[in-house]
GROMACS .gro file of C-alpha atoms in nm:
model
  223
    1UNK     CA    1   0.576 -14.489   0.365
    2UNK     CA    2   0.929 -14.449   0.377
    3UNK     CA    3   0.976 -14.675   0.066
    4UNK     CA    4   0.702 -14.551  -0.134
    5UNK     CA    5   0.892 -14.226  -0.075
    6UNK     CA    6   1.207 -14.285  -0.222
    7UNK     CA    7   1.065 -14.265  -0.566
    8UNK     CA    8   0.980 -13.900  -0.477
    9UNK     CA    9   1.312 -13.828  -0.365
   10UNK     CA   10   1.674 -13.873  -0.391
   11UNK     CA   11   1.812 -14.240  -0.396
   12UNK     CA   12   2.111 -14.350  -0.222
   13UNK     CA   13   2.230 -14.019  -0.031
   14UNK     CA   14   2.124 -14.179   0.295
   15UNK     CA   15   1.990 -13.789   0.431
   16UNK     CA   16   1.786 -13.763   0.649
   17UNK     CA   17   1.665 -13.455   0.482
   18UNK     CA   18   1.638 -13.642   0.170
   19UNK     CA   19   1.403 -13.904   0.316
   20UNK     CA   20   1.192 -13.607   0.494
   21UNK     CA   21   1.202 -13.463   0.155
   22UNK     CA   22   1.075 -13.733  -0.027
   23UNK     CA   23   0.797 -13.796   0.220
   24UNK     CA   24   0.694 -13.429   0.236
   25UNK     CA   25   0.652 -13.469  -0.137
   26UNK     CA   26   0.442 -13.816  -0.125
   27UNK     CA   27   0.228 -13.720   0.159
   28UNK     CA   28   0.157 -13.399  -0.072
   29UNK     CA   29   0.050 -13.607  -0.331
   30UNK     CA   30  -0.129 -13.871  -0.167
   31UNK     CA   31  -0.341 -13.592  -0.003
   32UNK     CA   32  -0.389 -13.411  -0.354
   33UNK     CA   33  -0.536 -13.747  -0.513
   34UNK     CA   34  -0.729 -13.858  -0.175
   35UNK     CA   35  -0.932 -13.592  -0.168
   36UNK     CA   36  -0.997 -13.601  -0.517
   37UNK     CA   37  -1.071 -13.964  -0.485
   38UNK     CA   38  -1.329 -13.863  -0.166
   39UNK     CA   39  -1.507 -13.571  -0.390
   40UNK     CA   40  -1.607 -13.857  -0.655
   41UNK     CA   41  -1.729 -14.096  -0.429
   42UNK     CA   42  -1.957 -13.829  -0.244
   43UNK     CA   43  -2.068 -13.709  -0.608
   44UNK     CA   44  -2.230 -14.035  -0.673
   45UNK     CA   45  -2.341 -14.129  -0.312
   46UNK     CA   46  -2.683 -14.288  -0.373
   47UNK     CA   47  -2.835 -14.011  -0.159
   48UNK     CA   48  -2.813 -13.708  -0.411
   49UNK     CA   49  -3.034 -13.965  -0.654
   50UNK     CA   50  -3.279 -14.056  -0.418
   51UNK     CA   51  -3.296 -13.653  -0.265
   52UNK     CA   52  -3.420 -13.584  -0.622
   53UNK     CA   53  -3.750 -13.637  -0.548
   54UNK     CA   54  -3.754 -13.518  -0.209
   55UNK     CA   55  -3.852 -13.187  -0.089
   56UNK     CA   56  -3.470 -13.100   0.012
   57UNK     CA   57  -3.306 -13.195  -0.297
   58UNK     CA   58  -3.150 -12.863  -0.322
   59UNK     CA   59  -2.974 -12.843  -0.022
   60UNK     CA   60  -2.848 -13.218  -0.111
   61UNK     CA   61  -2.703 -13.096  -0.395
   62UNK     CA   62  -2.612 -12.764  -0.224
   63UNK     CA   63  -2.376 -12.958  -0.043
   64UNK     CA   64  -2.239 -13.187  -0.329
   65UNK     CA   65  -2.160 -12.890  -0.525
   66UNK     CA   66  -2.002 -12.676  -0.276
   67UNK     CA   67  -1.745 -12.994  -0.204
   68UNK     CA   68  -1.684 -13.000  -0.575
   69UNK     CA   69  -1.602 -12.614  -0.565
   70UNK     CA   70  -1.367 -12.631  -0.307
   71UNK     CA   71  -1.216 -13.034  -0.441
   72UNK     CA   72  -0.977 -12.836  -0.704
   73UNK     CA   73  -0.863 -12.557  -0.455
   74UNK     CA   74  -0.709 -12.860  -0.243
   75UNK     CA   75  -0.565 -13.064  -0.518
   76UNK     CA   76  -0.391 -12.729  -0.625
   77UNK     CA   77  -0.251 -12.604  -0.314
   78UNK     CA   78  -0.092 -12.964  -0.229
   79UNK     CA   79   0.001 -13.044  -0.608
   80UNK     CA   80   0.131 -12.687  -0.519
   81UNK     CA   81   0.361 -12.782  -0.268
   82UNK     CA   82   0.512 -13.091  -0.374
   83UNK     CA   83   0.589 -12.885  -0.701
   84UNK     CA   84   0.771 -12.632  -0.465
   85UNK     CA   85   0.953 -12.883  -0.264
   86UNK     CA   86   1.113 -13.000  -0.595
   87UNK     CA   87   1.196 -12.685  -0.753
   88UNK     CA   88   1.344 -12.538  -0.374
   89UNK     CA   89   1.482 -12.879  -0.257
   90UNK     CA   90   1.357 -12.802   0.108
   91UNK     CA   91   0.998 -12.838   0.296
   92UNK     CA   92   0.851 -12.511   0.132
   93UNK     CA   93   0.660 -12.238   0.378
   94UNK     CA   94   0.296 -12.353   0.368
   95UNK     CA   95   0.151 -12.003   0.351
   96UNK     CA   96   0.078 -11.893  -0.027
   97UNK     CA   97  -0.177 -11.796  -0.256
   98UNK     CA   98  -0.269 -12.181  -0.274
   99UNK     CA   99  -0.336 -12.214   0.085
  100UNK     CA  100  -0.562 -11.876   0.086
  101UNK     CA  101  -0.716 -12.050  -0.204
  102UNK     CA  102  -0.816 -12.411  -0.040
  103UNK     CA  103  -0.888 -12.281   0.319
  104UNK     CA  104  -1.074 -11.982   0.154
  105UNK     CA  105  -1.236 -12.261  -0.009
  106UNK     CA  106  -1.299 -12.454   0.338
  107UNK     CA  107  -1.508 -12.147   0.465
  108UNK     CA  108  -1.715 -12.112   0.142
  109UNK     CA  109  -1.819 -12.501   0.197
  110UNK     CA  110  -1.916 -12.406   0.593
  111UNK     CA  111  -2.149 -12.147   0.461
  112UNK     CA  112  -2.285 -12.321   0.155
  113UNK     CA  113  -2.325 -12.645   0.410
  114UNK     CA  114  -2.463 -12.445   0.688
  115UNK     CA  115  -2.768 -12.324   0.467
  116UNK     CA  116  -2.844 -12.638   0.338
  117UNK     CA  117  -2.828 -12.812   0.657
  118UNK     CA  118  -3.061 -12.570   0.825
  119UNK     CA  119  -3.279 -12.555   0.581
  120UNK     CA  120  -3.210 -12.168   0.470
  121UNK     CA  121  -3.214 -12.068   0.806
  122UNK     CA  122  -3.143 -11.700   0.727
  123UNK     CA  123  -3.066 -11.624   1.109
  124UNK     CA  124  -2.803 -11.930   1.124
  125UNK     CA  125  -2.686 -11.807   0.764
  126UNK     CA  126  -2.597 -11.463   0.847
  127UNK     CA  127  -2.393 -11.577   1.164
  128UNK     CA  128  -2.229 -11.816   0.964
  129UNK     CA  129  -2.149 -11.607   0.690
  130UNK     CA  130  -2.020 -11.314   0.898
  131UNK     CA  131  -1.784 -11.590   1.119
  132UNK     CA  132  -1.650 -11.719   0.823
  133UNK     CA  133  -1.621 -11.397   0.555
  134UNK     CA  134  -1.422 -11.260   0.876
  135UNK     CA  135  -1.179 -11.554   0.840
  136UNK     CA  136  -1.144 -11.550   0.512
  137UNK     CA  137  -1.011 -11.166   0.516
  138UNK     CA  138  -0.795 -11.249   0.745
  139UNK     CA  139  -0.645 -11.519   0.552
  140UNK     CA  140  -0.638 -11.288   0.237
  141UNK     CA  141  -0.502 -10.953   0.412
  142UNK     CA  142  -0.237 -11.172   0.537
  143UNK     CA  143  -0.103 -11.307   0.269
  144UNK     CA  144  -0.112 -10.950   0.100
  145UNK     CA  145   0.136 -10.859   0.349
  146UNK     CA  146   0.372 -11.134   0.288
  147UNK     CA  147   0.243 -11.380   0.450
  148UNK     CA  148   0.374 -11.233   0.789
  149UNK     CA  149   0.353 -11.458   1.152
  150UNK     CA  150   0.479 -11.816   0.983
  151UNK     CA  151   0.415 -12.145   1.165
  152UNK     CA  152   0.213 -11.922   1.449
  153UNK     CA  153  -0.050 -11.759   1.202
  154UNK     CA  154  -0.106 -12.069   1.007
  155UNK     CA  155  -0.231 -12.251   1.375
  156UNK     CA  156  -0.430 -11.985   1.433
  157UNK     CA  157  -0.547 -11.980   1.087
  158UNK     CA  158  -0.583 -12.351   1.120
  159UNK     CA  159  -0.775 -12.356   1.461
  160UNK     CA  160  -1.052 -12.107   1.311
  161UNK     CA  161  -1.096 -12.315   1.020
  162UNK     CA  162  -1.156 -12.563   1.316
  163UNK     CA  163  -1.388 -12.410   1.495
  164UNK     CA  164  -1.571 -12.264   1.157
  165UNK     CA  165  -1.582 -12.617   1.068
  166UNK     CA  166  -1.711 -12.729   1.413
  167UNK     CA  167  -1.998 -12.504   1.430
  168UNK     CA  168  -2.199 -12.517   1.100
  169UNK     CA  169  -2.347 -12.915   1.157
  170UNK     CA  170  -2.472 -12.810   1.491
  171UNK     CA  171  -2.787 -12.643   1.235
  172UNK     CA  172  -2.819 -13.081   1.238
  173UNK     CA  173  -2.850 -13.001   1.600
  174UNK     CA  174  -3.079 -12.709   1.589
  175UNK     CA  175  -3.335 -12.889   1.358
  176UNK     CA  176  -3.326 -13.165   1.650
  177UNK     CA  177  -3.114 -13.448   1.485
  178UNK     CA  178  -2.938 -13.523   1.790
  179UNK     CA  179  -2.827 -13.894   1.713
  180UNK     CA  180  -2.710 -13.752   1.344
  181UNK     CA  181  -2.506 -13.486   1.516
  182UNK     CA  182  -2.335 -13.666   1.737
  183UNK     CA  183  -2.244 -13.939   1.475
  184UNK     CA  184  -2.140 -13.647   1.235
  185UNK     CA  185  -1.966 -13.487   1.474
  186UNK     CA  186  -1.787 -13.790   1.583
  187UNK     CA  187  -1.636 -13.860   1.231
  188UNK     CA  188  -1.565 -13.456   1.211
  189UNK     CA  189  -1.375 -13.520   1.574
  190UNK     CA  190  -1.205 -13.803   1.393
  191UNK     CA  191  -1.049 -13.633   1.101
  192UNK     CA  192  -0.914 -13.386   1.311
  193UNK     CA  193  -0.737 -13.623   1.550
  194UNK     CA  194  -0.606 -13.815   1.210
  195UNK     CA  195  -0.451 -13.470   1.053
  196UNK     CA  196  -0.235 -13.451   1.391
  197UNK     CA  197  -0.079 -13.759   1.319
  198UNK     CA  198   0.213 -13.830   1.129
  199UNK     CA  199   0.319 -13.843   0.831
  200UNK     CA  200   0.000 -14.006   0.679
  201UNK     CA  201  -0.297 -13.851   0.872
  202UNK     CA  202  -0.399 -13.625   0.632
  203UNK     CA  203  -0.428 -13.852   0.389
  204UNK     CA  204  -0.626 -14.075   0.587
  205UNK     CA  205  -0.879 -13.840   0.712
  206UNK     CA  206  -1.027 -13.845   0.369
  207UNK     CA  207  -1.167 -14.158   0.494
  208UNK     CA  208  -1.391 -14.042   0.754
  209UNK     CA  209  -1.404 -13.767   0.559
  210UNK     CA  210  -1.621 -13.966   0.296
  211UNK     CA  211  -1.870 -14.094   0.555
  212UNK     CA  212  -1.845 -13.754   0.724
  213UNK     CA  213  -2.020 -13.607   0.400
  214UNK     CA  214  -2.242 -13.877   0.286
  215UNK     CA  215  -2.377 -13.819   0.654
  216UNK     CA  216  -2.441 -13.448   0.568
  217UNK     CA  217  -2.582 -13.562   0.245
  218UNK     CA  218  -2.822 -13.786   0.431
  219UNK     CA  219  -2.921 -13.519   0.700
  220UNK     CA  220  -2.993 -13.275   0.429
  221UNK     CA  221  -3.232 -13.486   0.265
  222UNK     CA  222  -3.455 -13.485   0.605
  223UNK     CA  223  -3.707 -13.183   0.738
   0.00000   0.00000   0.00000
């Protein structure tokens, strides 16, 4: 990592801070073109052609399209970022319009991905909806004031997202999918363990990420 680095960053200082610098700025970028990477490869997962002719081809491509929605708001906000560390030569504040942008984005896909997994459930849609349109204002009202609270808001920020994230495939659950839950959930559990580590985790949770969503895709496609 550390060598890939140093063509993101300053050679021949010997810094410490350069080195961080230069890896803040590759893990940035590695994230912005994983995901991207991810968001093709669920595009054309074999399931959205074969869900055509099914009964539940809308929420397939509910689900497809909602990822696609939200794929640019996370290539920005981390393009975002290593852009920032460049021009301010120091690991930039993570709160910005960016960030409201992709995790705004995050909550939109829990709602669009709640629907189609319950089947347009309008009970399971409205407590959805209200959990994460609450989060979302948050996020926005925040920023509006400066982006006040730092490292401490964004966990908390981060933690709701969790939890937002955490409930919408139990509707997998409610429609009696047990088995599919518990595998879903398992590669949900997964990503979040992988985003904790350092200094490629994000990066790598596009991985289980992938199978995470072709799993969604495949649940959708089933009464």
């Amino acid at each position: 990592v550390r060598i890939a680095a140093s063509a993101l960053g300053v050679m021949g200082s010997g810094k410490k801070s350069d080195a961080a610098l230069a890896e803040f700025r590759l893990c940035q970028t590695l994230n912005a073109v994983s995901i991207l990477i991810a968001n093709i490869f669920v595009a054309f997962a074999p399931v959205g052609q074969i869900a055509e002719t099914l009964a539940f081809a809308d929420d397939v491509q509910l689900i497809k399209w909602a990822a696609l929605v939200h794929c640019p708001c996370s290539v920005v906000y981390h393009l975002h970022l290593t852009l920032r560390c460049f021009l301010e030569d120091k690991v930039p504040q993570r709160s910005s319009a960016t960030r409201v942008l992709d995790l705004a984005g995050t909550h939109f896909c829990c709602v669009a991905m709640g629907w189609a997994l319950s089947h347009g459930s309008v009970l399971f849609f409205c407590a959805n909806f209200i959990m994460n349109f609450a989060c979302v204002i948050s996020l926005v009202l925040r920023q509006l004031r400066g982006g006040e609270g730092g490292e401490r808001s964004e966990h908390i920020e981060f933690l709701r997202l969790g939890v937002c994230s955490a409930i919408y495939p139990t509707a997998i659950l409610v429609r009696g999918h047990a088995a599919a839950f518990c595998f879903s959930f398992s590669l949900l559990a997964m990503m979040g363990g992988l985003m904790c580590a350092h200094p490629l985790g994000h990066c790598l949770s596009r991985v289980p990420l992938t199978l995470y969503m072709c799993s969604l895709l495949e649940s959708a496609a089933k009464a």
